[in-house]
Amino acid sequence: MSLWQKVRDNKRFVIGLVVTPVGLYTGIRIKEWRTERKVTNVQREVQSVHQPAPLSKSDDIRAELDNLRQARAALLRQESLLTMEQDAIRAKQKRLDAQDAKRSAEK
């Protein structure tokens, strides 16, 4: 029996001997590539946290406008609360004045 005939008879074994190392090598390379990508992504995230991207002038203006809107809304809420408090004080003052008038009338 010649060598070629033995190879033909054991095709699956010979193919396995060739394919297995190639598959292992490819799998290892893919795993290394994924690991490198993960490391690179983490490094990018760390850099982006430590060095925030500079804002453009329009972004600065928008941020300032948002801050001003929030401050305006807070002031309007305070004004509303103060107005309600002022109305309550006026109503209390009217009751006290009415009581004083009643007491004066009784004397």
Coordinates of N, CA, C and O in Angstrom, one line a residue:
M1 N 0.8 -1.2 0.0 CA 0.0 0.0 0.0 C 0.9 1.2 0.0 O 1.8 1.4 0.8
S2 N 0.6 2.1 -1.0 CA 1.5 3.3 -1.1 C 1.0 4.4 -0.1 O -0.1 4.3 0.5
L3 N 1.8 5.4 0.0 CA 1.6 6.5 0.9 C 0.3 7.2 0.5 O -0.5 7.6 1.3
W4 N 0.2 7.5 -0.8 CA -1.0 8.2 -1.4 C -2.3 7.4 -1.1 O -3.3 8.0 -0.8
Q5 N -2.2 6.1 -1.2 CA -3.4 5.3 -1.0 C -3.8 5.4 0.5 O -5.0 5.5 0.8
K6 N -2.8 5.4 1.4 CA -3.1 5.5 2.8 C -3.7 6.9 3.1 O -4.6 7.0 4.0
V7 N -3.2 7.9 2.5 CA -3.7 9.3 2.7 C -5.2 9.3 2.2 O -6.0 9.9 2.9
R8 N -5.5 8.7 1.0 CA -6.8 8.7 0.5 C -7.8 7.9 1.4 O -8.9 8.3 1.6
D9 N -7.3 6.8 2.0 CA -8.1 6.0 2.8 C -8.4 6.8 4.1 O -9.5 6.5 4.7
N10 N -7.5 7.6 4.6 CA -7.7 8.3 5.8 C -7.9 9.8 5.6 O -7.3 10.7 6.3
K11 N -8.7 10.2 4.6 CA -8.9 11.6 4.2 C -9.4 12.5 5.4 O -8.8 13.5 5.7
R12 N -10.3 12.0 6.2 CA -10.9 12.7 7.3 C -9.8 13.0 8.3 O -9.7 14.1 8.9
F13 N -9.0 12.0 8.6 CA -7.9 12.2 9.6 C -6.9 13.2 9.1 O -6.4 14.1 9.8
V14 N -6.5 13.1 7.8 CA -5.5 14.0 7.3 C -6.1 15.5 7.2 O -5.4 16.4 7.6
I15 N -7.4 15.6 6.8 CA -8.0 16.9 6.8 C -8.0 17.5 8.2 O -7.8 18.7 8.4
G16 N -8.3 16.6 9.2 CA -8.4 17.1 10.6 C -7.0 17.5 11.0 O -6.9 18.5 11.8
L17 N -5.9 16.8 10.6 CA -4.6 17.2 11.0 C -4.2 18.6 10.4 O -3.5 19.4 11.0
V18 N -4.8 18.9 9.2 CA -4.5 20.2 8.6 C -5.4 21.3 9.2 O -4.9 22.4 9.5
V19 N -6.7 21.0 9.3 CA -7.7 22.0 9.7 C -7.6 22.4 11.1 O -7.7 23.6 11.5
T20 N -7.3 21.5 12.0 CA -7.3 21.7 13.5 C -6.3 22.8 13.8 O -6.6 23.8 14.5
P21 N -5.0 22.7 13.4 CA -4.1 23.7 13.8 C -4.4 25.1 13.2 O -4.3 26.1 13.9
V22 N -4.9 25.1 12.0 CA -5.3 26.4 11.3 C -6.5 27.0 12.1 O -6.5 28.2 12.4
G23 N -7.4 26.2 12.5 CA -8.6 26.6 13.3 C -8.2 27.2 14.6 O -8.6 28.2 15.1
L24 N -7.3 26.4 15.3 CA -6.8 26.9 16.6 C -6.0 28.2 16.5 O -6.2 29.1 17.3
Y25 N -5.2 28.3 15.5 CA -4.4 29.6 15.2 C -5.4 30.7 15.0 O -5.3 31.8 15.6
T26 N -6.4 30.5 14.1 CA -7.4 31.5 13.8 C -8.1 31.9 15.0 O -8.4 33.1 15.3
G27 N -8.6 30.9 15.8 CA -9.3 31.2 17.0 C -8.5 32.1 18.0 O -9.0 33.0 18.6
I28 N -7.3 31.7 18.1 CA -6.4 32.5 19.0 C -6.2 33.9 18.6 O -6.2 34.8 19.3
R29 N -6.0 34.1 17.3 CA -5.8 35.4 16.7 C -7.1 36.2 16.9 O -7.0 37.4 17.2
I30 N -8.3 35.6 16.7 CA -9.5 36.4 16.9 C -9.7 36.8 18.3 O -10.1 37.9 18.6
K31 N -9.3 35.9 19.3 CA -9.4 36.2 20.7 C -8.5 37.4 21.0 O -8.8 38.3 21.7
E32 N -7.2 37.3 20.5 CA -6.3 38.4 20.7 C -6.8 39.7 20.2 O -6.7 40.8 20.8
W33 N -7.4 39.6 19.0 CA -7.9 40.8 18.3 C -9.0 41.5 19.2 O -9.1 42.7 19.4
R34 N -9.9 40.6 19.7 CA -11.0 41.1 20.5 C -10.5 41.7 21.8 O -11.0 42.8 22.2
T35 N -9.5 41.1 22.4 CA -8.9 41.6 23.6 C -8.3 43.0 23.3 O -8.4 43.9 24.1
E36 N -7.5 43.1 22.2 CA -6.9 44.4 21.9 C -8.0 45.4 21.7 O -7.8 46.6 22.1
R37 N -9.1 45.1 21.0 CA -10.2 46.0 20.8 C -10.7 46.5 22.1 O -11.0 47.7 22.3
K38 N -11.0 45.6 23.0 CA -11.5 45.9 24.3 C -10.6 46.9 25.1 O -11.0 47.9 25.6
V39 N -9.3 46.6 25.0 CA -8.3 47.4 25.7 C -8.3 48.8 25.1 O -8.3 49.8 25.8
T40 N -8.3 48.9 23.8 CA -8.3 50.1 23.1 C -9.6 50.9 23.4 O -9.5 52.1 23.6
N41 N -10.7 50.3 23.4 CA -12.0 51.0 23.7 C -12.0 51.5 25.2 O -12.4 52.7 25.4
V42 N -11.4 50.8 26.1 CA -11.4 51.2 27.5 C -10.4 52.4 27.6 O -10.7 53.4 28.2
Q43 N -9.3 52.4 26.9 CA -8.3 53.5 26.9 C -9.0 54.7 26.3 O -8.8 55.8 26.8
R44 N -9.8 54.6 25.2 CA -10.5 55.7 24.6 C -11.5 56.3 25.6 O -11.6 57.6 25.7
E45 N -12.2 55.5 26.3 CA -13.2 56.0 27.3 C -12.5 56.7 28.4 O -13.0 57.8 28.8
V46 N -11.4 56.2 28.9 CA -10.6 56.8 29.9 C -10.1 58.2 29.5 O -10.2 59.2 30.2
Q47 N -9.6 58.2 28.3 CA -9.1 59.5 27.7 C -10.2 60.5 27.6 O -10.1 61.7 27.8
S48 N -11.4 60.0 27.1 CA -12.5 61.0 26.9 C -13.0 61.5 28.2 O -13.5 62.6 28.3
V49 N -12.9 60.7 29.3 CA -13.4 61.2 30.6 C -12.4 62.2 31.1 O -12.8 63.2 31.7
H50 N -11.1 61.9 31.0 CA -10.1 62.8 31.5 C -9.9 64.1 30.6 O -9.6 65.1 31.1
Q51 N -10.2 64.0 29.4 CA -10.0 65.1 28.5 C -11.4 65.3 27.7 O -11.5 64.8 26.6
P52 N -12.3 66.0 28.3 CA -13.6 66.2 27.6 C -13.4 67.0 26.4 O -12.5 67.9 26.3
A53 N -14.2 66.7 25.4 CA -14.0 67.4 24.1 C -14.4 68.9 24.3 O -15.3 69.2 25.0
P54 N -13.6 69.8 23.7 CA -13.9 71.2 23.9 C -15.2 71.5 23.2 O -15.5 71.0 22.1
L55 N -16.0 72.4 23.9 CA -17.3 72.7 23.3 C -17.1 73.8 22.3 O -16.3 74.7 22.5
S56 N -17.9 73.8 21.3 CA -17.9 74.9 20.3 C -18.6 76.1 20.9 O -19.3 76.0 21.9
K57 N -18.5 77.2 20.3 CA -19.1 78.4 20.8 C -20.6 78.2 20.8 O -21.3 78.7 21.7
S58 N -21.2 77.6 19.8 CA -22.7 77.4 19.8 C -23.1 76.5 21.0 O -24.1 76.7 21.6
D59 N -22.3 75.5 21.3 CA -22.6 74.6 22.4 C -22.5 75.4 23.7 O -23.3 75.2 24.6
D60 N -21.5 76.3 23.8 CA -21.3 77.1 25.0 C -22.6 78.0 25.2 O -23.1 78.2 26.3
I61 N -23.0 78.6 24.1 CA -24.1 79.5 24.1 C -25.4 78.8 24.5 O -26.2 79.2 25.3
R62 N -25.5 77.6 23.9 CA -26.7 76.7 24.3 C -26.7 76.4 25.7 O -27.7 76.4 26.4
A63 N -25.6 76.0 26.3 CA -25.5 75.6 27.7 C -25.8 76.8 28.6 O -26.5 76.7 29.5
E64 N -25.3 78.0 28.2 CA -25.6 79.2 29.0 C -27.0 79.6 28.9 O -27.7 79.9 29.9
L65 N -27.6 79.4 27.7 CA -29.1 79.7 27.5 C -29.9 78.7 28.4 O -30.9 79.1 29.1
D66 N -29.5 77.4 28.4 CA -30.2 76.5 29.3 C -30.1 76.9 30.7 O -31.1 76.8 31.5
N67 N -28.9 77.3 31.2 CA -28.7 77.7 32.6 C -29.6 78.9 32.9 O -30.2 79.0 34.0
L68 N -29.6 79.9 32.0 CA -30.5 81.0 32.2 C -31.9 80.7 32.2 O -32.7 81.2 33.1
R69 N -32.4 79.8 31.4 CA -33.8 79.3 31.5 C -34.1 78.7 32.8 O -35.2 78.9 33.4
Q70 N -33.2 77.8 33.3 CA -33.4 77.2 34.5 C -33.5 78.2 35.7 O -34.3 78.1 36.6
A71 N -32.6 79.2 35.6 CA -32.6 80.2 36.7 C -33.8 81.0 36.6 O -34.4 81.4 37.6
R72 N -34.3 81.3 35.4 CA -35.6 82.1 35.2 C -36.7 81.3 35.8 O -37.6 81.9 36.5
A73 N -36.8 80.0 35.5 CA -37.9 79.2 36.0 C -37.8 79.2 37.6 O -38.9 79.2 38.2
A74 N -36.6 79.1 38.1 CA -36.5 79.1 39.6 C -37.0 80.4 40.2 O -37.7 80.4 41.2
L75 N -36.6 81.5 39.5 CA -37.1 82.8 40.0 C -38.6 83.0 39.9 O -39.2 83.5 40.8
L76 N -39.2 82.4 38.8 CA -40.6 82.5 38.7 C -41.3 81.7 39.8 O -42.4 82.1 40.3
R77 N -40.7 80.5 40.1 CA -41.3 79.7 41.2 C -41.2 80.5 42.5 O -42.2 80.5 43.3
Q78 N -40.1 81.1 42.8 CA -39.9 81.9 44.0 C -40.9 83.0 44.0 O -41.5 83.3 45.1
E79 N -41.1 83.7 42.9 CA -42.0 84.8 42.8 C -43.4 84.4 43.1 O -44.2 85.0 43.8
S80 N -43.8 83.3 42.5 CA -45.1 82.7 42.8 C -45.3 82.4 44.2 O -46.4 82.7 44.8
L81 N -44.3 81.8 44.9 CA -44.4 81.4 46.3 C -44.5 82.7 47.1 O -45.3 82.8 48.1
L82 N -43.7 83.7 46.8 CA -43.8 85.0 47.5 C -45.1 85.7 47.4 O -45.6 86.3 48.3
T83 N -45.7 85.6 46.2 CA -47.0 86.2 45.9 C -48.0 85.6 46.8 O -48.9 86.2 47.4
M84 N -48.0 84.2 46.8 CA -49.0 83.5 47.6 C -48.8 83.9 49.1 O -49.8 84.1 49.8
E85 N -47.6 84.0 49.6 CA -47.3 84.3 51.0 C -47.8 85.7 51.2 O -48.4 86.0 52.3
Q86 N -47.6 86.6 50.3 CA -48.0 88.0 50.5 C -49.5 88.1 50.5 O -50.1 88.8 51.3
D87 N -50.2 87.3 49.7 CA -51.7 87.3 49.7 C -52.2 86.8 51.1 O -53.1 87.3 51.6
A88 N -51.5 85.8 51.6 CA -51.9 85.2 52.9 C -51.7 86.2 54.0 O -52.6 86.4 54.9
I89 N -50.6 87.0 53.9 CA -50.3 88.0 54.9 C -51.4 89.1 54.8 O -51.9 89.6 55.9
R90 N -51.8 89.5 53.6 CA -52.8 90.6 53.4 C -54.1 90.1 54.0 O -54.9 90.9 54.7
A91 N -54.5 88.8 53.7 CA -55.8 88.3 54.3 C -55.7 88.3 55.8 O -56.7 88.7 56.4
K92 N -54.6 87.9 56.4 CA -54.5 87.9 57.8 C -54.6 89.3 58.4 O -55.2 89.6 59.4
Q93 N -53.9 90.3 57.7 CA -54.0 91.7 58.1 C -55.4 92.2 58.1 O -55.8 92.9 59.0
K94 N -56.2 91.8 57.1 CA -57.6 92.3 57.0 C -58.4 91.7 58.1 O -59.2 92.4 58.7
R95 N -58.2 90.4 58.5 CA -58.9 89.9 59.6 C -58.5 90.6 60.9 O -59.4 90.9 61.7
L96 N -57.2 90.8 61.1 CA -56.8 91.5 62.3 C -57.4 92.9 62.4 O -57.8 93.4 63.4
D97 N -57.4 93.6 61.2 CA -58.0 95.0 61.2 C -59.5 94.9 61.5 O -60.0 95.7 62.2
A98 N -60.2 93.9 61.0 CA -61.6 93.7 61.3 C -61.8 93.4 62.8 O -62.7 94.0 63.4
Q99 N -60.9 92.6 63.3 CA -61.1 92.3 64.8 C -60.8 93.6 65.6 O -61.5 93.9 66.6
D100 N -59.8 94.4 65.2 CA -59.5 95.6 65.9 C -60.7 96.6 65.8 O -61.1 97.3 66.8
A101 N -61.3 96.7 64.6 CA -62.4 97.5 64.4 C -63.6 97.1 65.3 O -64.3 97.9 65.9
K102 N -63.8 95.8 65.4 CA -64.9 95.2 66.2 C -64.6 95.6 67.7 O -65.5 96.0 68.4
R103 N -63.4 95.4 68.2 CA -63.0 95.7 69.6 C -63.2 97.2 69.8 O -63.7 97.6 70.9
S104 N -62.8 98.0 68.9 CA -63.0 99.5 69.1 C -64.5 99.8 69.1 O -64.9 100.7 69.9
A105 N -65.3 99.2 68.3 CA -66.7 99.5 68.3 C -67.4 99.0 69.6 O -68.3 99.6 70.1
E106 N -66.9 98.0 70.2 CA -67.4 97.4 71.5 C -67.1 98.4 72.6 O -67.9 98.4 73.6
K107 N -66.0 99.1 72.6 CA -65.6 99.9 73.7 C -66.4 101.2 73.7 O -67.1 101.8 73.8

